[in-house]
Amino acid sequence: MENTRPDVLDWKLLRVSPLAKRLLEIAASGHHSAVLIGPSQTGKVTLARSMTTILPDLPLIAPDSIASLRSVYEHHRSSLLVLERLDRWDEVSLAWVRQQMAQCSHPGLLIATLCPCPCGKVDNDCQCSPEAKQAHQQRLRPTLERFALAVTLSHRKAAPNEPSDEPSALVRQRVEAAQCVQFQRNHARLNSRVSLEELDHCIPLDLPGQKLMEAAHKHLALSSEQTLLLRQVAATIADLAGDAVPSPWLKLPHLAEAISYHPHWT
């Protein structure tokens, strides 16, 4: 699969949720970790791997065991790291992944896929009991909450006359432009590597954004790590919109969109 032709993975050919593509464009721009949630045959893995077409400088690595994953981290390889079917990983492996994410030790971009129930089938075909589904999600919750972004995919059929989506080359231009802004502002770092204190100094929340952040803390019970992830993602959304230059303020729409991608079970 690593040898899949790039033209097959071009975004103009991938008929998946526009929301999922938007989320991955944000993830690519700031190197924010992201998880694609959904049943089998919804294009999660293909979409994750297709990010090589909007991030041409990151090689794709898709480890099939915890041993191969450890090797990636030990050699500090900058890459697009795709962890497929994270829900099938055992507890020891998941704990190790969480530890690495907490330490921000992967130098590239981490994308994962998982199914929301044990069988991995769509709702109409799923025969998992509510108890089994709840236990499945509870087991994965600590890992899910470590990600900066999450989106749920479903089966989607393209309409007969549906126009082609944007080509990867066009998306890549926006990604590169947003990264250029970040490198200049953040001393050659992307937003996922910037502290909350630095964000407060370089791209602070405006007053409406501050009020929304307070509400998010109250209703989502955000940890300090999750607060940082939200602010980092919101900064990248501002960079993609061109709103961080010349007025370096993080505004309510940027934060609201970041909150909409907050990892949780639907």
GROMACS .gro file of N, CA, C and O in nm, residues 3-89:
model
  348
    3ASN      N    1   0.313   0.185  -0.182
    3ASN     CA    2   0.348   0.216  -0.319
    3ASN      C    3   0.230   0.263  -0.402
    3ASN      O    4   0.238   0.270  -0.525
    4THR      N    5   0.117   0.293  -0.340
    4THR     CA    6   0.001   0.341  -0.411
    4THR      C    7   0.038   0.466  -0.490
    4THR      O    8   0.101   0.557  -0.440
    5ARG      N    9  -0.001   0.469  -0.618
    5ARG     CA   10   0.034   0.583  -0.703
    5ARG      C   11  -0.028   0.711  -0.647
    5ARG      O   12  -0.146   0.715  -0.612
    6PRO      N   13   0.050   0.821  -0.642
    6PRO     CA   14  -0.001   0.946  -0.589
    6PRO      C   15  -0.125   0.995  -0.660
    6PRO      O   16  -0.213   1.055  -0.598
    7ASP      N   17  -0.136   0.972  -0.793
    7ASP     CA   18  -0.252   1.023  -0.866
    7ASP      C   19  -0.380   0.955  -0.822
    7ASP      O   20  -0.490   1.012  -0.830
    8VAL      N   21  -0.370   0.830  -0.769
    8VAL     CA   22  -0.487   0.760  -0.720
    8VAL      C   23  -0.536   0.823  -0.590
    8VAL      O   24  -0.655   0.819  -0.559
    9LEU      N   25  -0.445   0.882  -0.515
    9LEU     CA   26  -0.479   0.942  -0.386
    9LEU      C   27  -0.505   1.092  -0.395
    9LEU      O   28  -0.524   1.157  -0.293
   10ASP      N   29  -0.506   1.147  -0.516
   10ASP     CA   30  -0.531   1.291  -0.530
   10ASP      C   31  -0.670   1.323  -0.475
   10ASP      O   32  -0.767   1.252  -0.498
   11TRP      N   33  -0.678   1.431  -0.401
   11TRP     CA   34  -0.802   1.466  -0.332
   11TRP      C   35  -0.918   1.494  -0.427
   11TRP      O   36  -1.034   1.485  -0.388
   12LYS      N   37  -0.890   1.528  -0.552
   12LYS     CA   38  -0.999   1.553  -0.646
   12LYS      C   39  -1.074   1.425  -0.679
   12LYS      O   40  -1.187   1.429  -0.729
   13LEU      N   41  -1.012   1.310  -0.648
   13LEU     CA   42  -1.075   1.181  -0.678
   13LEU      C   43  -1.139   1.116  -0.555
   13LEU      O   44  -1.212   1.018  -0.570
   14LEU      N   45  -1.111   1.168  -0.436
   14LEU     CA   46  -1.159   1.105  -0.313
   14LEU      C   47  -1.295   1.162  -0.274
   14LEU      O   48  -1.305   1.277  -0.232
   15ARG      N   49  -1.399   1.082  -0.289
   15ARG     CA   50  -1.534   1.126  -0.255
   15ARG      C   51  -1.564   1.093  -0.110
   15ARG      O   52  -1.628   0.992  -0.079
   16VAL      N   53  -1.513   1.175  -0.022
   16VAL     CA   54  -1.538   1.159   0.121
   16VAL      C   55  -1.591   1.291   0.175
   16VAL      O   56  -1.600   1.391   0.102
   17SER      N   57  -1.625   1.292   0.301
   17SER     CA   58  -1.682   1.410   0.364
   17SER      C   59  -1.593   1.533   0.347
   17SER      O   60  -1.474   1.528   0.379
   18PRO      N   61  -1.648   1.645   0.297
   18PRO     CA   62  -1.568   1.769   0.290
   18PRO      C   63  -1.518   1.811   0.428
   18PRO      O   64  -1.411   1.871   0.439
   19LEU      N   65  -1.594   1.780   0.532
   19LEU     CA   66  -1.551   1.813   0.668
   19LEU      C   67  -1.424   1.739   0.704
   19LEU      O   68  -1.334   1.795   0.767
   20ALA      N   69  -1.415   1.612   0.663
   20ALA     CA   70  -1.295   1.533   0.691
   20ALA      C   71  -1.174   1.591   0.619
   20ALA      O   72  -1.064   1.598   0.674
   21LYS      N   73  -1.194   1.633   0.495
   21LYS     CA   74  -1.083   1.694   0.420
   21LYS      C   75  -1.041   1.826   0.484
   21LYS      O   76  -0.921   1.856   0.491
   22ARG      N   77  -1.137   1.904   0.529
   22ARG     CA   78  -1.105   2.029   0.596
   22ARG      C   79  -1.022   2.003   0.722
   22ARG      O   80  -0.922   2.069   0.748
   23LEU      N   81  -1.064   1.904   0.800
   23LEU     CA   82  -0.992   1.870   0.922
   23LEU      C   83  -0.848   1.829   0.891
   23LEU      O   84  -0.755   1.871   0.960
   24LEU      N   85  -0.830   1.748   0.787
   24LEU     CA   86  -0.695   1.702   0.756
   24LEU      C   87  -0.610   1.813   0.695
   24LEU      O   88  -0.487   1.811   0.709
   25GLU      N   89  -0.671   1.909   0.629
   25GLU     CA   90  -0.595   2.025   0.581
   25GLU      C   91  -0.541   2.104   0.700
   25GLU      O   92  -0.426   2.149   0.699
   26ILE      N   93  -0.623   2.119   0.803
   26ILE     CA   94  -0.579   2.187   0.925
   26ILE      C   95  -0.468   2.107   0.991
   26ILE      O   96  -0.365   2.162   1.034
   27ALA      N   97  -0.488   1.975   1.002
   27ALA     CA   98  -0.387   1.889   1.063
   27ALA      C   99  -0.254   1.900   0.990
   27ALA      O  100  -0.148   1.911   1.052
   28ALA      N  101  -0.259   1.897   0.858
   28ALA     CA  102  -0.137   1.906   0.778
   28ALA      C  103  -0.068   2.041   0.797
   28ALA      O  104   0.055   2.049   0.807
   29SER      N  105  -0.146   2.148   0.805
   29SER     CA  106  -0.089   2.282   0.811
   29SER      C  107  -0.013   2.306   0.941
   29SER      O  108   0.092   2.373   0.940
   30GLY      N  109  -0.064   2.255   1.052
   30GLY     CA  110   0.003   2.277   1.180
   30GLY      C  111   0.066   2.155   1.240
   30GLY      O  112   0.118   2.160   1.352
   31HIS      N  113   0.061   2.040   1.168
   31HIS     CA  114   0.108   1.911   1.219
   31HIS      C  115   0.037   1.875   1.351
   31HIS      O  116   0.100   1.836   1.449
   32HIS      N  117  -0.096   1.887   1.348
   32HIS     CA  118  -0.178   1.849   1.462
   32HIS      C  119  -0.222   1.703   1.448
   32HIS      O  120  -0.268   1.663   1.340
   33SER      N  121  -0.211   1.627   1.555
   33SER     CA  122  -0.255   1.488   1.550
   33SER      C  123  -0.405   1.481   1.524
   33SER      O  124  -0.482   1.566   1.570
   34ALA      N  125  -0.448   1.381   1.448
   34ALA     CA  126  -0.589   1.370   1.411
   34ALA      C  127  -0.631   1.225   1.408
   34ALA      O  128  -0.550   1.136   1.377
   35VAL      N  129  -0.758   1.200   1.437
   35VAL     CA  130  -0.812   1.065   1.434
   35VAL      C  131  -0.938   1.064   1.349
   35VAL      O  132  -1.024   1.151   1.363
   36LEU      N  133  -0.946   0.965   1.260
   36LEU     CA  134  -1.063   0.947   1.173
   36LEU      C  135  -1.144   0.832   1.228
   36LEU      O  136  -1.094   0.719   1.238
   37ILE      N  137  -1.269   0.859   1.265
   37ILE     CA  138  -1.355   0.761   1.329
   37ILE      C  139  -1.465   0.720   1.232
   37ILE      O  140  -1.524   0.804   1.165
   38GLY      N  141  -1.494   0.590   1.226
   38GLY     CA  142  -1.603   0.545   1.142
   38GLY      C  143  -1.598   0.397   1.118
   38GLY      O  144  -1.496   0.331   1.144
   39PRO      N  145  -1.708   0.340   1.069
   39PRO     CA  146  -1.711   0.197   1.039
   39PRO      C  147  -1.622   0.162   0.921
   39PRO      O  148  -1.564   0.252   0.856
   40SER      N  149  -1.609   0.035   0.895
   40SER     CA  150  -1.527  -0.012   0.782
   40SER      C  151  -1.585   0.039   0.650
   40SER      O  152  -1.703   0.070   0.639
   41GLN      N  153  -1.497   0.048   0.552
   41GLN     CA  154  -1.535   0.086   0.416
   41GLN      C  155  -1.586   0.229   0.405
   41GLN      O  156  -1.670   0.260   0.319
   42THR      N  157  -1.537   0.319   0.491
   42THR     CA  158  -1.573   0.460   0.479
   42THR      C  159  -1.457   0.544   0.428
   42THR      O  160  -1.467   0.667   0.423
   43GLY      N  161  -1.349   0.479   0.391
   43GLY     CA  162  -1.237   0.552   0.331
   43GLY      C  163  -1.140   0.613   0.430
   43GLY      O  164  -1.059   0.698   0.393
   44LYS      N  165  -1.144   0.569   0.555
   44LYS     CA  166  -1.058   0.630   0.658
   44LYS      C  167  -0.910   0.613   0.624
   44LYS      O  168  -0.834   0.710   0.628
   45VAL      N  169  -0.871   0.490   0.596
   45VAL     CA  170  -0.729   0.462   0.572
   45VAL      C  171  -0.680   0.530   0.444
   45VAL      O  172  -0.572   0.590   0.440
   46THR      N  173  -0.760   0.522   0.338
   46THR     CA  174  -0.723   0.586   0.212
   46THR      C  175  -0.705   0.736   0.231
   46THR      O  176  -0.609   0.796   0.182
   47LEU      N  177  -0.797   0.797   0.304
   47LEU     CA  178  -0.789   0.941   0.327
   47LEU      C  179  -0.665   0.976   0.409
   47LEU      O  180  -0.595   1.073   0.380
   48ALA      N  181  -0.638   0.896   0.512
   48ALA     CA  182  -0.518   0.921   0.593
   48ALA      C  183  -0.392   0.912   0.509
   48ALA      O  184  -0.303   0.997   0.517
   49ARG      N  185  -0.384   0.809   0.427
   49ARG     CA  186  -0.265   0.790   0.344
   49ARG      C  187  -0.254   0.896   0.233
   49ARG      O  188  -0.144   0.929   0.187
   50SER      N  189  -0.368   0.949   0.191
   50SER     CA  190  -0.367   1.048   0.085
   50SER      C  191  -0.302   1.179   0.127
   50SER      O  192  -0.275   1.266   0.043
   51MET      N  193  -0.277   1.195   0.256
   51MET     CA  194  -0.215   1.319   0.302
   51MET      C  195  -0.073   1.335   0.248
   51MET      O  196  -0.017   1.445   0.251
   52THR      N  197  -0.015   1.228   0.196
   52THR     CA  198   0.116   1.241   0.130
   52THR      C  199   0.107   1.334   0.009
   52THR      O  200   0.208   1.393  -0.030
   53THR      N  201  -0.012   1.350  -0.047
   53THR     CA  202  -0.026   1.435  -0.166
   53THR      C  203  -0.038   1.583  -0.130
   53THR      O  204  -0.023   1.669  -0.217
   54ILE      N  205  -0.065   1.614  -0.004
   54ILE     CA  206  -0.066   1.755   0.037
   54ILE      C  207   0.052   1.784   0.130
   54ILE      O  208   0.072   1.897   0.171
   55LEU      N  209   0.129   1.680   0.162
   55LEU     CA  210   0.252   1.694   0.242
   55LEU      C  211   0.362   1.614   0.173
   55LEU      O  212   0.404   1.510   0.221
   56PRO      N  213   0.409   1.661   0.058
   56PRO     CA  214   0.502   1.581  -0.022
   56PRO      C  215   0.637   1.555   0.044
   56PRO      O  216   0.708   1.464   0.004
   57ASP      N  217   0.673   1.634   0.144
   57ASP     CA  218   0.804   1.616   0.206
   57ASP      C  219   0.804   1.517   0.321
   57ASP      O  220   0.909   1.492   0.381
   58LEU      N  221   0.687   1.463   0.356
   58LEU     CA  222   0.679   1.366   0.465
   58LEU      C  223   0.655   1.226   0.411
   58LEU      O  224   0.551   1.199   0.351
   59PRO      N  225   0.750   1.135   0.430
   59PRO     CA  226   0.728   0.997   0.387
   59PRO      C  227   0.621   0.930   0.473
   59PRO      O  228   0.605   0.963   0.590
   60LEU      N  229   0.550   0.837   0.412
   60LEU     CA  230   0.444   0.765   0.483
   60LEU      C  231   0.500   0.644   0.555
   60LEU      O  232   0.573   0.563   0.496
   61ILE      N  233   0.466   0.630   0.682
   61ILE     CA  234   0.500   0.511   0.759
   61ILE      C  235   0.373   0.462   0.826
   61ILE      O  236   0.305   0.538   0.896
   62ALA      N  237   0.340   0.335   0.804
   62ALA     CA  238   0.221   0.276   0.864
   62ALA      C  239   0.262   0.150   0.938
   62ALA      O  240   0.251   0.039   0.885
   63PRO      N  241   0.310   0.161   1.061
   63PRO     CA  242   0.358   0.044   1.136
   63PRO      C  243   0.245  -0.053   1.165
   63PRO      O  244   0.132  -0.013   1.193
   64ASP      N  245   0.278  -0.182   1.158
   64ASP     CA  246   0.177  -0.284   1.182
   64ASP      C  247   0.194  -0.352   1.318
   64ASP      O  248   0.127  -0.450   1.348
   65SER      N  249   0.285  -0.302   1.400
   65SER     CA  250   0.306  -0.359   1.533
   65SER      C  251   0.367  -0.253   1.622
   65SER      O  252   0.422  -0.152   1.575
   66ILE      N  253   0.360  -0.274   1.752
   66ILE     CA  254   0.417  -0.179   1.846
   66ILE      C  255   0.570  -0.176   1.833
   66ILE      O  256   0.633  -0.072   1.853
   67ALA      N  257   0.629  -0.289   1.794
   67ALA     CA  258   0.774  -0.294   1.775
   67ALA      C  259   0.818  -0.201   1.662
   67ALA      O  260   0.916  -0.126   1.675
   68SER      N  261   0.747  -0.206   1.550
   68SER     CA  262   0.783  -0.120   1.437
   68SER      C  263   0.754   0.026   1.469
   68SER      O  264   0.826   0.116   1.424
   69LEU      N  265   0.651   0.050   1.550
   69LEU     CA  266   0.621   0.187   1.591
   69LEU      C  267   0.730   0.243   1.681
   69LEU      O  268   0.774   0.357   1.666
   70ARG      N  269   0.777   0.161   1.775
   70ARG     CA  270   0.887   0.204   1.862
   70ARG      C  271   1.010   0.240   1.780
   70ARG      O  272   1.082   0.334   1.812
   71SER      N  273   1.034   0.166   1.674
   71SER     CA  274   1.151   0.191   1.590
   71SER      C  275   1.142   0.330   1.525
   71SER      O  276   1.243   0.400   1.514
   72VAL      N  277   1.021   0.368   1.485
   72VAL     CA  278   1.002   0.501   1.426
   72VAL      C  279   1.042   0.609   1.526
   72VAL      O  280   1.114   0.703   1.493
   73TYR      N  281   0.996   0.595   1.649
   73TYR     CA  282   1.026   0.695   1.751
   73TYR      C  283   1.173   0.693   1.793
   73TYR      O  284   1.233   0.797   1.817
   74GLU      N  285   1.230   0.573   1.802
   74GLU     CA  286   1.370   0.561   1.843
   74GLU      C  287   1.463   0.628   1.743
   74GLU      O  288   1.566   0.686   1.781
   75HIS      N  289   1.428   0.619   1.616
   75HIS     CA  290   1.514   0.679   1.513
   75HIS      C  291   1.471   0.822   1.481
   75HIS      O  292   1.529   0.886   1.393
   76HIS      N  293   1.369   0.869   1.552
   76HIS     CA  294   1.323   1.008   1.539
   76HIS      C  295   1.300   1.043   1.392
   76HIS      O  296   1.347   1.145   1.341
   77ARG      N  297   1.224   0.959   1.325
   77ARG     CA  298   1.202   0.978   1.183
   77ARG      C  299   1.085   1.071   1.158
   77ARG      O  300   0.973   1.045   1.200
   78SER      N  301   1.111   1.181   1.091
   78SER     CA  302   1.004   1.274   1.056
   78SER      C  303   0.922   1.211   0.943
   78SER      O  304   0.976   1.178   0.836
   79SER      N  305   0.794   1.193   0.968
   79SER     CA  306   0.712   1.120   0.873
   79SER      C  307   0.564   1.149   0.894
   79SER      O  308   0.524   1.209   0.994
   80LEU      N  309   0.485   1.106   0.797
   80LEU     CA  310   0.341   1.097   0.814
   80LEU      C  311   0.317   0.959   0.873
   80LEU      O  312   0.329   0.858   0.806
   81LEU      N  313   0.286   0.955   1.002
   81LEU     CA  314   0.272   0.828   1.073
   81LEU      C  315   0.123   0.794   1.083
   81LEU      O  316   0.046   0.863   1.150
   82VAL      N  317   0.081   0.688   1.017
   82VAL     CA  318  -0.059   0.646   1.014
   82VAL      C  319  -0.076   0.520   1.097
   82VAL      O  320  -0.017   0.416   1.066
   83LEU      N  321  -0.154   0.530   1.203
   83LEU     CA  322  -0.184   0.415   1.289
   83LEU      C  323  -0.323   0.364   1.253
   83LEU      O  324  -0.425   0.425   1.290
   84GLU      N  325  -0.329   0.254   1.181
   84GLU     CA  326  -0.456   0.203   1.132
   84GLU      C  327  -0.526   0.117   1.239
   84GLU      O  328  -0.462   0.041   1.311
   85ARG      N  329  -0.658   0.132   1.245
   85ARG     CA  330  -0.743   0.056   1.337
   85ARG      C  331  -0.686   0.055   1.478
   85ARG      O  332  -0.658  -0.050   1.537
   86LEU      N  333  -0.672   0.172   1.533
   86LEU     CA  334  -0.618   0.187   1.668
   86LEU      C  335  -0.701   0.111   1.770
   86LEU      O  336  -0.650   0.071   1.876
   87ASP      N  337  -0.828   0.088   1.739
   87ASP     CA  338  -0.915   0.015   1.832
   87ASP      C  339  -0.876  -0.131   1.846
   87ASP      O  340  -0.920  -0.199   1.940
   88ARG      N  341  -0.794  -0.182   1.757
   88ARG     CA  342  -0.749  -0.321   1.766
   88ARG      C  343  -0.618  -0.335   1.844
   88ARG      O  344  -0.572  -0.447   1.866
   89TRP      N  345  -0.558  -0.224   1.883
   89TRP     CA  346  -0.432  -0.229   1.957
   89TRP      C  347  -0.460  -0.266   2.102
   89TRP      O  348  -0.563  -0.230   2.159
   0.00000   0.00000   0.00000
